[in-house]
Coordinates of C-alpha atoms in Angstrom, one line a residue:
X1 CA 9.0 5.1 19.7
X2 CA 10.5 1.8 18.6
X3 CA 8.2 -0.7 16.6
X4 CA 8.6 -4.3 16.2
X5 CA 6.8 -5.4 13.1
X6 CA 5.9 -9.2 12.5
X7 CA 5.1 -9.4 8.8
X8 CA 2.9 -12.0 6.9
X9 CA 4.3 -14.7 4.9
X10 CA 2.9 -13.2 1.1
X11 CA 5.5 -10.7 1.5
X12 CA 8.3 -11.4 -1.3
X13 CA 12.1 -12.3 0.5
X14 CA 13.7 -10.5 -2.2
X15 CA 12.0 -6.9 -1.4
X16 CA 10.6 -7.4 1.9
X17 CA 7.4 -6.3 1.9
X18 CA 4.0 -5.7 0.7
X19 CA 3.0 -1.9 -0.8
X20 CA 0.9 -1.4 1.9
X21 CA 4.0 -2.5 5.0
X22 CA 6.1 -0.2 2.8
X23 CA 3.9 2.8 2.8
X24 CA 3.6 2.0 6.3
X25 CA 7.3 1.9 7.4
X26 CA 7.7 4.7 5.3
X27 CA 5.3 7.1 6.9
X28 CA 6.5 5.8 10.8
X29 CA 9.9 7.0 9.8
X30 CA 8.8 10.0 8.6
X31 CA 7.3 10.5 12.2
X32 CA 10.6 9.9 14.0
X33 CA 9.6 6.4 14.9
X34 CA 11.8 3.4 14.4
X35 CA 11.5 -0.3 12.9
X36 CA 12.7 -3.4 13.0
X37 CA 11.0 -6.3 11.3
X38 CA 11.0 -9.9 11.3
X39 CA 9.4 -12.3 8.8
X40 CA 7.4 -15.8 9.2
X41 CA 9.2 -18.9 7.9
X42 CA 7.0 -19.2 5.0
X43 CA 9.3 -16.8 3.7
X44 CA 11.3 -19.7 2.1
X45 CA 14.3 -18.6 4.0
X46 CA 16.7 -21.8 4.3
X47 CA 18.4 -20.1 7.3
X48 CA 18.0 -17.7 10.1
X49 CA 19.3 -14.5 8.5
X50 CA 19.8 -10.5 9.2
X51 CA 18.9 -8.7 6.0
X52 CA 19.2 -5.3 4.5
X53 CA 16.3 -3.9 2.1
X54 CA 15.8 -0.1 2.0
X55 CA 17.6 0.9 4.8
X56 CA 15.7 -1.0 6.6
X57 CA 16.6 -4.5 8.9
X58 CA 15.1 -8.0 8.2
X59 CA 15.3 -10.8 10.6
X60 CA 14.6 -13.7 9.0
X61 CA 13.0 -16.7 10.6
X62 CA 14.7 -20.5 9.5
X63 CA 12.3 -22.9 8.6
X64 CA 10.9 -25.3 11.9
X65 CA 12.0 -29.4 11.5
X66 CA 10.6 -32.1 13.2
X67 CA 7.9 -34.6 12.5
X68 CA 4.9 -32.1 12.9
X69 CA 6.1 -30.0 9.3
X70 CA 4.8 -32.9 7.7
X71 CA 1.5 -33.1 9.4
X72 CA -1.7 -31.7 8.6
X73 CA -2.4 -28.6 10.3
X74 CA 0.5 -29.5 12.4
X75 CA 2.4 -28.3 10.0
X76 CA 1.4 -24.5 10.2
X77 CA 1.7 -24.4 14.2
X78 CA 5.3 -25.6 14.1
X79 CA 5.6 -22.5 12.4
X80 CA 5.2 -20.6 15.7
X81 CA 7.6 -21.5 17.8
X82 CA 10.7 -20.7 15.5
X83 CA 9.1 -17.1 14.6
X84 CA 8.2 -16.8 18.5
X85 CA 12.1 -16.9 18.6
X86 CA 13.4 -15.2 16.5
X87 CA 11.0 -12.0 17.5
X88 CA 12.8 -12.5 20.7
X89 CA 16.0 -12.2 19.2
X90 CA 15.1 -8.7 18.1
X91 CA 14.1 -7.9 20.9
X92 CA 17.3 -8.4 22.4
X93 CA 18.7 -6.3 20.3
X94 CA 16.5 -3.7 19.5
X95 CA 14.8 -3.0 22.6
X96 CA 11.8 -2.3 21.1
X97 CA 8.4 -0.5 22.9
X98 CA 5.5 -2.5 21.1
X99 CA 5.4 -5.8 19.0
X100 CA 2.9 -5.1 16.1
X101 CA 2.1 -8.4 14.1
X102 CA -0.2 -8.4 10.9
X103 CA -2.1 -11.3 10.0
X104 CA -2.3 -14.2 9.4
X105 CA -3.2 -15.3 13.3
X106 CA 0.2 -17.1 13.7
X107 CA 1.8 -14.2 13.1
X108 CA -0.3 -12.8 16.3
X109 CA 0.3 -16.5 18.1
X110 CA 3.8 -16.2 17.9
X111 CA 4.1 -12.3 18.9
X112 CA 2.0 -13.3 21.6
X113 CA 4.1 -16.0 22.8
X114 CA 7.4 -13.7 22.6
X115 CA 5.8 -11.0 24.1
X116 CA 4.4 -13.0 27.3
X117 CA 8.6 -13.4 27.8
X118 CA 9.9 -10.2 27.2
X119 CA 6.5 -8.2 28.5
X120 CA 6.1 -5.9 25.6
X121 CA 2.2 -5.2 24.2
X122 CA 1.0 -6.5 21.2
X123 CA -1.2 -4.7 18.5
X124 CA -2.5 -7.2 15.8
X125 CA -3.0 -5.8 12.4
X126 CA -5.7 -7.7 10.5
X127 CA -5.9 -7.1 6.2
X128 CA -8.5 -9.6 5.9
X129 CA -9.8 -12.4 7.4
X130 CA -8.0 -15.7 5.6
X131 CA -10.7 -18.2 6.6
X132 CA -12.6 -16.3 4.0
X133 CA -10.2 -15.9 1.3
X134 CA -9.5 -19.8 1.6
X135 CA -12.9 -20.3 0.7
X136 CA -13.0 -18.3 -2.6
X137 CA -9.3 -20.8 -3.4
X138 CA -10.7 -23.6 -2.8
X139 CA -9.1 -24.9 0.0
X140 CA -11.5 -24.7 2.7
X141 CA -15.5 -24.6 2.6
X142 CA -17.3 -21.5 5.1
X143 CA -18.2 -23.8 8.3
X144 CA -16.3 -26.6 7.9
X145 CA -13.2 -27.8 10.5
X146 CA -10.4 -25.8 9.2
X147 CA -12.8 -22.8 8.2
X148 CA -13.6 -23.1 12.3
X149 CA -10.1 -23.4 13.8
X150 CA -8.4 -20.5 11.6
X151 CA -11.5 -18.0 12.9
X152 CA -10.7 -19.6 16.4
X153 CA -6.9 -19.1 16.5
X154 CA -7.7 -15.9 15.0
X155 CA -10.6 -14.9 18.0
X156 CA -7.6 -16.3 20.0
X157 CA -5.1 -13.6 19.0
X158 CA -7.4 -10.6 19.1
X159 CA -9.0 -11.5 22.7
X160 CA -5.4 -11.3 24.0
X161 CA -3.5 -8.4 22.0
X162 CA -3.9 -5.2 23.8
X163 CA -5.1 -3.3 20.4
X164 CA -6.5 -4.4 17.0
X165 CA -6.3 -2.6 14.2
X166 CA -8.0 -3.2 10.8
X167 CA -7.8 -2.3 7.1
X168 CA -11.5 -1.1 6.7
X169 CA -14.8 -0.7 8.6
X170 CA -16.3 -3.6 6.9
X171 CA -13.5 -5.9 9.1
X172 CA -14.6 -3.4 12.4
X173 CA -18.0 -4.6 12.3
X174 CA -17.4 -7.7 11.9
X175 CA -14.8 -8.0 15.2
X176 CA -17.7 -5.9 16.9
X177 CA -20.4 -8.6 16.4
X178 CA -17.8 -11.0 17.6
X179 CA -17.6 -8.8 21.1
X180 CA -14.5 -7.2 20.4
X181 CA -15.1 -3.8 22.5
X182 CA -14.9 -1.1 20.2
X183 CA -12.6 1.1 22.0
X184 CA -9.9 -2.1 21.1
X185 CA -10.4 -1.4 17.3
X186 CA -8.8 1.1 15.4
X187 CA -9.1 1.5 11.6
X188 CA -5.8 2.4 9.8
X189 CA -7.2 2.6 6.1
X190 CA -6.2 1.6 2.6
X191 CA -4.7 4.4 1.1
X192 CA -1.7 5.7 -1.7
X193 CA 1.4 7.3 -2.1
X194 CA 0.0 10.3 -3.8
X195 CA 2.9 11.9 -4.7
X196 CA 3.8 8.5 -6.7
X197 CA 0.9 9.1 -9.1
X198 CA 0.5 11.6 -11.7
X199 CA -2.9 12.3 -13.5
X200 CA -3.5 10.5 -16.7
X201 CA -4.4 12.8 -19.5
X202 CA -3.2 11.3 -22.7
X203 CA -2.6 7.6 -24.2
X204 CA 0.6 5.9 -24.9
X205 CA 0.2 5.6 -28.5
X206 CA 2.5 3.4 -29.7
X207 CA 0.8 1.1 -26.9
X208 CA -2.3 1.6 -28.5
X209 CA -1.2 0.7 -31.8
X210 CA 0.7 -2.2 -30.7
X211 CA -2.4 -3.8 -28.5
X212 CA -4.9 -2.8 -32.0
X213 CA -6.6 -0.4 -29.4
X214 CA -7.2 2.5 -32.0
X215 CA -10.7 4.2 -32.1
X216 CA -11.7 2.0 -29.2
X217 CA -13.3 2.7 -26.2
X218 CA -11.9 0.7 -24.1
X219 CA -12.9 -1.2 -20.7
X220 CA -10.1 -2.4 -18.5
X221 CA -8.6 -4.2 -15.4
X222 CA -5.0 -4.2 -14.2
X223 CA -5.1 -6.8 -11.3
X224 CA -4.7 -10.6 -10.3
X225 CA -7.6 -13.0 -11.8
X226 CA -9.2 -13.9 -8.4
X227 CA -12.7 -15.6 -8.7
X228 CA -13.7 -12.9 -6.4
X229 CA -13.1 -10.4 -9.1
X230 CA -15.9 -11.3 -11.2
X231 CA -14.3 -10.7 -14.3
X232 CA -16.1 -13.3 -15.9
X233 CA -19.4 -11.3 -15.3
X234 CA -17.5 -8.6 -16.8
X235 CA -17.0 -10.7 -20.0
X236 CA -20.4 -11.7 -19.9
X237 CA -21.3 -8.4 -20.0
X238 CA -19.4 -7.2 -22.9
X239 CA -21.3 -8.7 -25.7
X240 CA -24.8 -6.3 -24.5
X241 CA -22.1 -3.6 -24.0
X242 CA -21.2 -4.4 -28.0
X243 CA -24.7 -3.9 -29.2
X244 CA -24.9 -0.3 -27.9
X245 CA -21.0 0.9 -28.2
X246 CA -19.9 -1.6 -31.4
X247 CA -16.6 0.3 -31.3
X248 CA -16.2 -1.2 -27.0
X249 CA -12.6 -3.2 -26.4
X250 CA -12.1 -4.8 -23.0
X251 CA -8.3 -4.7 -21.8
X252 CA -7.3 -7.1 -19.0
X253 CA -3.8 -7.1 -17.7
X254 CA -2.1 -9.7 -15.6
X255 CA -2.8 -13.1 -14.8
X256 CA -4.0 -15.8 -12.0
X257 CA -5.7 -18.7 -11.5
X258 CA -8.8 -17.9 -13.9
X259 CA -7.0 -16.8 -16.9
X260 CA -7.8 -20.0 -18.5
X261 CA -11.3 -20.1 -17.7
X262 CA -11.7 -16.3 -18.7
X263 CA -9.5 -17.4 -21.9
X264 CA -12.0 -20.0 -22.9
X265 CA -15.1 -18.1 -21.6
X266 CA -13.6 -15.4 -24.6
X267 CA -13.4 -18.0 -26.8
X268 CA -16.8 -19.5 -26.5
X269 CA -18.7 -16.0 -26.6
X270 CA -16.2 -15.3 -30.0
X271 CA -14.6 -12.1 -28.2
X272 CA -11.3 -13.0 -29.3
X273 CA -11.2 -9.7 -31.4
X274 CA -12.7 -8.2 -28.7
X275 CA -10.7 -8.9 -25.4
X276 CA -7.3 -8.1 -25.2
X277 CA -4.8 -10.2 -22.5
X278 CA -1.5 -9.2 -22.5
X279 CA -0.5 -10.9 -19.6
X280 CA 1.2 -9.8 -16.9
X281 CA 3.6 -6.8 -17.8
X282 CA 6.3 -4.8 -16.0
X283 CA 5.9 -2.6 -13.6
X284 CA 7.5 0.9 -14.7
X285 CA 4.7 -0.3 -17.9
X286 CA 1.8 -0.6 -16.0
X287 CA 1.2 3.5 -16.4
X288 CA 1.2 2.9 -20.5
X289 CA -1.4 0.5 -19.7
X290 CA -3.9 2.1 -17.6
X291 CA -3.3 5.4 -20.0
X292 CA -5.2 3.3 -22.7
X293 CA -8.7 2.6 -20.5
X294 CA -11.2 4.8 -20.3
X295 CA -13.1 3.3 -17.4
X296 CA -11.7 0.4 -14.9
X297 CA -14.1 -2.0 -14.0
X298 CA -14.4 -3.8 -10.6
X299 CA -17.2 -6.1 -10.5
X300 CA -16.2 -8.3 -7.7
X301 CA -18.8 -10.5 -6.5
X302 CA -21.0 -10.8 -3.5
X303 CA -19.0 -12.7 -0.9
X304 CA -17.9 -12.2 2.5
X305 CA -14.6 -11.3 1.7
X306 CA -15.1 -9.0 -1.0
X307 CA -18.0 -7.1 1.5
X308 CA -15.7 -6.9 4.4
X309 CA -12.2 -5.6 2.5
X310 CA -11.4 -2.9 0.9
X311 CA -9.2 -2.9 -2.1
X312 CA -6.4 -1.4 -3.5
X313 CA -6.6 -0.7 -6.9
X314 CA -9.5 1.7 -7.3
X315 CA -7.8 3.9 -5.2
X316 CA -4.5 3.7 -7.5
X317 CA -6.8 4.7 -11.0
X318 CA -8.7 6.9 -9.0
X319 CA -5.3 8.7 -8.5
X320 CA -4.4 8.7 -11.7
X321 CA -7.6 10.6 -13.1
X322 CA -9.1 7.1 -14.3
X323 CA -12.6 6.5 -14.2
X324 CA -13.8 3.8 -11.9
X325 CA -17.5 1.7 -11.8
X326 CA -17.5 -1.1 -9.6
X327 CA -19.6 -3.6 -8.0
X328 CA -21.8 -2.4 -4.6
X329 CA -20.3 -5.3 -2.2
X330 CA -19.6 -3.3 1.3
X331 CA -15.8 -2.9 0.1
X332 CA -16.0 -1.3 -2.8
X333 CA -18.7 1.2 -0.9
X334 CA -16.3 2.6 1.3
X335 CA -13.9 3.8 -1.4
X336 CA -16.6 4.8 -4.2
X337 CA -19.2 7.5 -3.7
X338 CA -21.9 6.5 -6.7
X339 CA -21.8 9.2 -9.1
X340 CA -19.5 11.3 -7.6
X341 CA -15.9 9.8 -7.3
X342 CA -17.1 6.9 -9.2
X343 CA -20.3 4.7 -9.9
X344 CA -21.9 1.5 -8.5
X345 CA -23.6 -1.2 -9.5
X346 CA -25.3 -4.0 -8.4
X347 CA -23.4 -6.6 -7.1
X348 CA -23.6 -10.1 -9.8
X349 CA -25.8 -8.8 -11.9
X350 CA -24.6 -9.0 -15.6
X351 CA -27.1 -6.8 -17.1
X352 CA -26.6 -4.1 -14.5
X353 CA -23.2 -3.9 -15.2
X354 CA -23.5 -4.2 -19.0
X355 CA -26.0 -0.9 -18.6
X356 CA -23.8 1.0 -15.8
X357 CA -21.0 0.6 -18.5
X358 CA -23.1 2.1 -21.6
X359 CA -24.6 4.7 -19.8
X360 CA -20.7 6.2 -18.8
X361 CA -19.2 5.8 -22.1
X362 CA -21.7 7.5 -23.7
X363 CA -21.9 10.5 -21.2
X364 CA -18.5 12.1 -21.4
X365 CA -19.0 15.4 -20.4
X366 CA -19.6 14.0 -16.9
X367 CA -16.4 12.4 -16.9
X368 CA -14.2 15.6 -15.6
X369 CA -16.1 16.5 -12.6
X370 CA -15.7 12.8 -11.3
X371 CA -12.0 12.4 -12.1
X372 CA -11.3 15.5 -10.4
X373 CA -13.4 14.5 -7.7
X374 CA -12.0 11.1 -7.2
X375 CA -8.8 12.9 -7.4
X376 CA -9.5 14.6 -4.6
X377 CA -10.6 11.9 -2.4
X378 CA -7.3 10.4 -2.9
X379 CA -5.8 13.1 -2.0
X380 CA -6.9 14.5 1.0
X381 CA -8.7 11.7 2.6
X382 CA -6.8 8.5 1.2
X383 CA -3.5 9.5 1.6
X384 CA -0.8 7.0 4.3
X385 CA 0.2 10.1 5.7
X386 CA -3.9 10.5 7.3
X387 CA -3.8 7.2 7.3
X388 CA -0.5 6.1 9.8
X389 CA -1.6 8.8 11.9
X390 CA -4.1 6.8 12.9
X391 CA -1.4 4.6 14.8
X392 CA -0.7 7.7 17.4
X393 CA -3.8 6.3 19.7
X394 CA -3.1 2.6 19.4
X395 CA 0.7 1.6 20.2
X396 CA 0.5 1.7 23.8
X397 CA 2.5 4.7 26.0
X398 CA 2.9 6.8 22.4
X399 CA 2.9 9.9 23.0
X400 CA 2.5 12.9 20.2

């Protein structure tokens, strides 16, 4: 089996893609199958280029000209056409059985319009649907024009590829009240590399002592500073946290477009002492970090994007034997079984999450039954090798 893969345009140029298109590739090629991928022109590519990453081949799409890049919505369908192109060029030379394109919908428009040349099926991987992360940026308001025309384009791609697959069941319900038949939709979950994570069981403690962590229990998140996350609620919350657990410290690593609100939202509550940011750190460091928290903290808010997808990163801690209490959007309750692999609470509510929080930290002799069970979800349920298995009843004409 030969797979085309059209990847989305948040994939970096210089590695190639995501973690979750790595893990991916990696598990198809442990099946026998073979790749070949080609990336959107939002890439940043100043040319039309055949790359190496991994072992594995890159075409690169140039970037469109003409008078419509500078237009308004415009702009993003000239996109199509090139990337249309240069899938055909791959084609050519890879002879490949199925064209799979992940969101965004022009990836899907352009494999579409490749494949309606070359006659090959299309599957259409959706992560998420972007209409509704653009909404939590900023850029677009739910229901208004552009809102409308990137669910249509999107509605568009799915009616016409011969198989959909998506990242959760929250997304397959959704496609299902849209009329998407259900025997078109196949989940391929969010999972890990298990292998890739050890289980935590002690702190780095020269970390510690450099961060002023000592004697602390300590509250964390290792992530990008969405709105979505609700971190500030999580800062609200610490002060009620204080009164019971004086000795709480609250650990967030990385950055994003709220660490200046969350900075000054510190500052005004006078957590200074009581927040540590260190900013965004290293990869081969981010094990020191999550060695110092004792439980993570999701509290993403109510929204349709966080109850639709699932996320990554409460997976990865619950991997690592890390403790894990998060907010109850529908997301969140796909990954976290309350009181077993983790614990819940309600969704935007400050004072629920300030008590969830207390009551954990101060029962620790329930902790090691729900690391090791959340240990074991990881491990034999969210793992990509269950996961990509999934794909043997979607690419058309696969055979076991």
């Amino acid at each position: 089996m030969k797979i085309l893969h059209v990847l989305d345009h948040s994939i970096p140029l210089h590695s190639g893609y995501t973690f979750r298109t790595r893990s991916i590739l990696k598990q198809q090629h442990a099946r026998g199958w073979q790749t070949v991928q080609v990336t959107s022109p939002k890439q940043g590519n100043d040319s039309a280029t055949i790359d190496e990453v991994d072992g594995l081949t890159f075409y690169r799409t140039a970037p469109p000209g003409g008078i419509a890049t500078k237009l308004p919505a415009l702009n993003q369908l000239a996109l199509v056409p090139p990337l249309a192109k240069r899938i055909l060029d791959a084609v050519k030379d890879h002879q490949p059985d199925v064209i799979h394109a992940h969101s965004p919908a022009l990836n899907g428009l352009a494999a579409l319009k490749a494949a309606k040349q070359c006659g090959l099926p299309v599957v259409y991987e959706i992560r998420a649907f972007w209409e509704d992360a653009a909404v939590d940026h900023g850029t677009c308001k739910e229901g208004d024009l552009r809102y409308k025309m990137t669910r249509m384009l999107e509605n568009y791609v799915i009616k016409h590829a011969e198989q959909v697959t998506t990242i959760c069941e929250g997304l397959r319900r959704d496609l299902i009240q849209r009329g998407v038949p259900d025997t078109k939709i196949t989940v391929i979950p969010n999972a890990v590399n298990i292998e890739q994570f050890n289980v935590i069981t002690s702190k780095d403690l020269a970390l510690e002592q450099e961060l002023g962590l000592q004697g602390k229990q300590v509250l964390g998140f290792l992530g990008s500073f969405y709105g979505y996350e609700g971190l500030d609620l999580l800062v609200a919350a610490l002060p009620q946290i204080k009164q019971h657990i004086p000795n709480v410290a609250l650990l967030l690593v990385g950055g994003g477009v709220q660490e200046a609100n969350l900075r000054n939202q510190i500052k005004q509550l006078g957590l200074e002492n009581d927040v540590i940011m260190p900013g965004r750190v290293p990869h081969a460091d981010v094990g020191k970090y999550y060695s110092l928290v004792d439980l993570l903290v999701y509290p993403r808010k109510n929204m349709r994007l966080t109850d639709l997808v699932t996320p990554l990163k409460p997976l990865e801690a619950m991997a690592q034997g890390k403790l894990v209490l998060a907010s109850d959007v529908g997301g969140h309750k796909e990954l976290i079984e309350h009181n077993k692999t983790g614990w819940l609470f309600n969704a935007d509510n400050v004072d629920d999450l300030a008590r969830a929080a207390v009551d954990i930290l101060s029962d620790q002799a329930h902790w090691p039954a729900v690391i090791a069970q959340g240990r074991h979800f990881v491990e034999q349920v969210r793992n990509w090798q269950n996961s990509v298995a999934n794909y043997q009843s979607v690419y058309p004409g696969l055979k076991g």
